[in-house]
């Protein structure tokens, strides 16, 4: 089992550009969440996808959008990049059958640097 | 409100016990978690405790929960250099089990 895989591992973009990050969930998992971890901070919840729809969203602007595909993989898109968007972006997956316990498994993350 | 706080740094000698503390504000928390993050890596779930429990032990790890004071701690017995990492506590509120709310992390440094 490959676990949660994210691509790319590192990315450098210019202010104003757009970026797409990708995530493949752990086998058997159908729910994907995205988190932003700024340097020296804990991860912050961006949103969660289940059944190809955004189910829950954190306090992030509309520049952050996502998508989930029928195979449960997911993309995170960020438009009009700002310097403050530089962070480690983490994808977490879980099974919808996990109930109240959010037994989320995290990927290695994508390090985004905006210059 | 949602707020999880941790001390920033902890330094211990190899072989000693480490205790990492966390306080949270949401009294509706269902599960509380401890994650480990090594340099350049994602988050690894170490252990978790349900909010109606006081203590959970898992090999070298002991989690203590004081629900009245909203205080959570992680004790690592016989700390090894491989335990050096950042440790995050996180909680899942009852009203929203879709997300994890993380603390700022405690950097544990183990010296020989």
Short mmCIF file of C-alpha atoms in Angstrom, two decimals:
data_model
loop_
_atom_site.label_atom_id
_atom_site.label_comp_id
_atom_site.label_asym_id
_atom_site.label_seq_id
_atom_site.Cartn_x
_atom_site.Cartn_y
_atom_site.Cartn_z
CA UNK A 1 0.00 0.00 0.00
CA UNK A 2 1.57 3.28 -1.17
CA UNK A 3 -0.27 5.36 1.37
CA UNK A 4 -1.20 8.92 0.50
CA UNK A 5 0.89 10.27 -2.36
CA UNK A 6 1.23 13.90 -3.38
CA UNK A 7 2.81 15.56 -6.38
CA UNK A 8 4.89 17.48 -7.00
CA UNK A 9 7.08 17.47 -3.89
CA UNK A 10 8.39 20.98 -4.49
CA UNK A 11 7.18 23.85 -6.62
CA UNK A 12 8.25 27.43 -7.22
CA UNK A 13 5.74 29.88 -8.69
CA UNK A 14 5.60 33.61 -9.32
CA UNK A 15 3.09 35.96 -7.72
CA UNK A 16 -0.14 36.08 -9.69
CA UNK A 17 0.29 32.65 -11.22
CA UNK A 18 -1.95 29.65 -10.71
CA UNK A 19 -0.93 26.28 -9.29
CA UNK A 20 -2.42 22.78 -9.16
CA UNK A 21 -1.39 20.24 -6.56
CA UNK A 22 -2.36 16.58 -6.73
CA UNK A 23 -3.17 13.90 -4.20
CA UNK A 24 -3.89 10.17 -4.41
CA UNK A 25 -5.53 8.81 -1.27
CA UNK A 26 -4.59 5.67 0.58
CA UNK A 27 -6.17 2.55 -0.85
CA UNK A 28 -9.70 2.10 0.44
CA UNK A 29 -10.10 5.76 1.40
CA UNK A 30 -12.78 7.89 -0.23
CA UNK A 31 -12.46 11.21 1.60
CA UNK A 32 -9.69 13.73 0.99
CA UNK A 33 -8.84 16.84 2.99
CA UNK A 34 -6.33 19.55 2.26
CA UNK A 35 -4.32 21.49 4.83
CA UNK A 36 -1.96 24.44 4.58
CA UNK A 37 1.04 24.46 6.92
CA UNK A 38 2.92 27.75 7.00
CA UNK A 39 6.47 27.74 8.31
CA UNK A 40 6.53 27.27 12.07
CA UNK A 41 2.78 26.73 12.29
CA UNK A 42 0.40 23.84 12.62
CA UNK A 43 -1.63 22.70 9.62
CA UNK A 44 -4.78 24.69 8.85
CA UNK A 45 -7.81 23.00 7.31
CA UNK A 46 -8.62 24.23 3.79
CA UNK A 47 -11.44 21.92 2.68
CA UNK A 48 -12.61 18.35 2.41
CA UNK A 49 -13.92 16.40 -0.58
CA UNK A 50 -16.24 13.43 -0.52
CA UNK A 51 -18.24 11.96 -3.39
CA UNK A 52 -16.62 14.50 -5.72
CA UNK A 53 -18.07 17.44 -3.81
CA UNK A 54 -16.67 19.94 -1.35
CA UNK A 55 -18.20 18.94 1.95
CA UNK A 56 -16.57 21.34 4.36
CA UNK A 57 -14.42 24.43 4.02
CA UNK A 58 -12.10 26.27 6.34
CA UNK A 59 -11.38 29.97 6.44
CA UNK A 60 -9.69 30.29 3.05
CA UNK A 61 -10.58 32.63 0.18
CA UNK A 62 -12.22 31.53 -3.05
CA UNK A 63 -8.81 31.59 -4.73
CA UNK A 64 -8.45 28.15 -3.20
CA UNK A 65 -10.53 25.57 -5.00
CA UNK A 66 -10.46 21.84 -5.42
CA UNK A 67 -11.74 18.85 -7.22
CA UNK A 68 -12.22 15.18 -6.53
CA UNK A 69 -12.25 12.59 -9.27
CA UNK A 70 -14.25 9.34 -9.46
CA UNK A 71 -11.16 7.38 -8.38
CA UNK A 72 -11.10 9.55 -5.19
CA UNK A 73 -7.91 11.39 -6.12
CA UNK A 74 -8.01 15.13 -5.64
CA UNK A 75 -6.54 18.39 -6.84
CA UNK A 76 -6.00 21.66 -5.02
CA UNK A 77 -5.95 24.77 -7.19
CA UNK A 78 -4.77 28.17 -6.04
CA UNK A 79 -5.28 31.19 -8.30
CA UNK A 80 -3.62 34.60 -8.21
CA UNK A 81 -0.84 33.40 -5.95
CA UNK A 82 0.37 35.65 -3.15
CA UNK A 83 3.67 35.52 -1.32
CA UNK A 84 1.72 34.44 1.76
CA UNK A 85 0.57 31.30 -0.01
CA UNK A 86 4.07 29.89 0.40
CA UNK A 87 3.62 26.85 2.61
CA UNK A 88 3.62 23.08 2.84
CA UNK A 89 0.33 21.76 1.48
CA UNK A 90 -0.73 18.50 3.01
CA UNK A 91 -3.31 16.06 1.77
CA UNK A 92 -5.02 13.69 4.16
CA UNK A 93 -7.31 10.81 3.36
CA UNK A 94 -9.68 8.72 5.39
CA UNK A 95 -12.53 6.30 4.95
CA UNK A 96 -16.04 7.65 5.31
CA UNK A 97 -16.72 4.56 7.43
CA UNK A 98 -14.32 5.77 10.13
CA UNK A 99 -17.18 7.42 11.97
CA UNK A 100 -16.40 10.12 14.49
CA UNK A 101 -12.76 9.20 14.67
CA UNK A 102 -10.91 11.22 12.04
CA UNK A 103 -8.26 8.61 11.40
CA UNK A 104 -6.61 10.67 8.72
CA UNK A 105 -3.45 9.55 6.97
CA UNK A 106 -1.26 12.32 5.63
CA UNK A 107 0.91 12.53 2.56
CA UNK A 108 4.44 13.97 2.51
CA UNK A 109 3.17 17.29 1.30
CA UNK A 110 3.97 19.70 -1.52
CA UNK A 111 6.29 22.57 -0.62
CA UNK A 112 5.06 25.63 -2.55
CA UNK A 113 7.27 28.69 -2.74
CA UNK A 114 5.84 31.87 -4.24
CA UNK A 115 8.40 34.45 -5.36
CA UNK B 1 -13.97 28.74 19.89
CA UNK B 2 -11.29 26.62 18.35
CA UNK B 3 -7.83 27.08 19.77
CA UNK B 4 -5.12 24.56 20.53
CA UNK B 5 -1.91 25.68 22.21
CA UNK B 6 1.42 24.02 22.80
CA UNK B 7 4.80 25.08 24.13
CA UNK B 8 7.29 25.60 21.31
CA UNK B 9 10.37 23.68 22.43
CA UNK B 10 11.41 20.79 24.63
CA UNK B 11 14.92 19.45 25.07
CA UNK B 12 15.62 16.16 26.86
CA UNK B 13 18.49 13.79 27.37
CA UNK B 14 18.42 10.41 25.67
CA UNK B 15 16.88 7.81 27.97
CA UNK B 16 14.85 10.32 29.98
CA UNK B 17 11.09 10.76 29.71
CA UNK B 18 9.60 13.58 27.64
CA UNK B 19 6.30 15.23 28.43
CA UNK B 20 4.67 17.39 25.77
CA UNK B 21 1.69 19.45 26.84
CA UNK B 22 -1.30 20.84 24.99
CA UNK B 23 -4.34 22.88 25.97
CA UNK B 24 -7.50 23.27 23.95
CA UNK B 25 -10.58 25.42 24.27
CA UNK B 26 -13.34 23.44 22.56
CA UNK B 27 -15.23 21.49 25.21
CA UNK B 28 -17.08 19.56 22.49
CA UNK B 29 -13.89 17.84 21.33
CA UNK B 30 -14.53 14.21 20.54
CA UNK B 31 -11.13 12.75 19.77
CA UNK B 32 -7.73 14.21 20.55
CA UNK B 33 -4.65 13.18 18.63
CA UNK B 34 -0.91 13.33 18.70
CA UNK B 35 0.95 13.58 15.39
CA UNK B 36 4.70 13.50 14.74
CA UNK B 37 6.38 15.39 11.92
CA UNK B 38 9.98 14.72 11.02
CA UNK B 39 11.97 17.15 8.82
CA UNK B 40 10.69 17.21 5.25
CA UNK B 41 7.94 14.73 6.01
CA UNK B 42 4.20 14.70 6.41
CA UNK B 43 2.34 13.95 9.61
CA UNK B 44 2.42 10.55 11.25
CA UNK B 45 -0.41 9.66 13.62
CA UNK B 46 1.10 8.44 16.88
CA UNK B 47 -1.92 7.89 19.06
CA UNK B 48 -5.33 9.25 19.91
CA UNK B 49 -7.70 9.31 22.85
CA UNK B 50 -11.45 9.57 23.01
CA UNK B 51 -12.73 12.44 25.11
CA UNK B 52 -14.39 10.20 27.69
CA UNK B 53 -11.08 8.56 28.60
CA UNK B 54 -8.47 9.79 31.08
CA UNK B 55 -5.47 7.84 29.95
CA UNK B 56 -4.24 5.68 27.13
CA UNK B 57 -0.97 3.79 26.98
CA UNK B 58 0.63 2.46 23.82
CA UNK B 59 4.13 1.02 24.27
CA UNK B 60 6.41 3.97 25.15
CA UNK B 61 3.61 6.50 24.72
CA UNK B 62 1.18 7.56 27.44
CA UNK B 63 -1.57 10.06 26.78
CA UNK B 64 -3.24 11.82 29.70
CA UNK B 65 -6.42 13.84 29.28
CA UNK B 66 -7.78 16.25 31.88
CA UNK B 67 -11.12 17.18 30.39
CA UNK B 68 -11.98 19.61 33.18
CA UNK B 69 -8.87 21.68 32.50
CA UNK B 70 -8.89 20.90 28.77
CA UNK B 71 -5.32 19.70 29.05
CA UNK B 72 -3.73 16.91 27.06
CA UNK B 73 -0.23 15.52 27.49
CA UNK B 74 1.98 13.02 25.70
CA UNK B 75 4.65 11.21 27.68
CA UNK B 76 7.40 9.41 25.80
CA UNK B 77 9.29 6.96 27.98
CA UNK B 78 12.98 6.23 27.35
CA UNK B 79 13.26 8.99 24.75
CA UNK B 80 15.57 8.18 21.84
CA UNK B 81 17.34 10.42 19.32
CA UNK B 82 14.92 9.09 16.71
CA UNK B 83 12.12 10.75 18.66
CA UNK B 84 13.49 14.19 17.72
CA UNK B 85 10.72 15.81 15.68
CA UNK B 86 7.84 18.25 15.93
CA UNK B 87 4.82 16.94 17.82
CA UNK B 88 1.35 18.29 17.12
CA UNK B 89 -1.73 17.80 19.18
CA UNK B 90 -5.01 18.03 17.33
CA UNK B 91 -8.67 17.79 18.13
CA UNK B 92 -11.88 17.04 16.29
CA UNK B 93 -14.87 19.07 17.47
CA UNK B 94 -18.16 17.26 17.86
CA UNK B 95 -19.94 19.76 15.61
CA UNK B 96 -17.49 19.18 12.79
CA UNK B 97 -15.81 15.81 12.65
CA UNK B 98 -14.59 16.51 9.12
CA UNK B 99 -11.57 18.49 10.19
CA UNK B 100 -8.62 18.41 12.55
CA UNK B 101 -7.66 21.50 14.49
CA UNK B 102 -3.93 21.51 15.17
CA UNK B 103 -1.76 23.21 17.70
CA UNK B 104 1.38 25.08 16.66
CA UNK B 105 3.60 22.09 17.42
CA UNK B 106 6.33 21.36 19.98
CA UNK B 107 9.84 20.78 18.69
CA UNK B 108 11.42 17.96 20.71
CA UNK B 109 15.19 17.79 20.68
CA UNK B 110 16.87 14.73 22.16
CA UNK B 111 20.55 15.00 23.01
CA UNK B 112 22.95 12.18 23.90
#
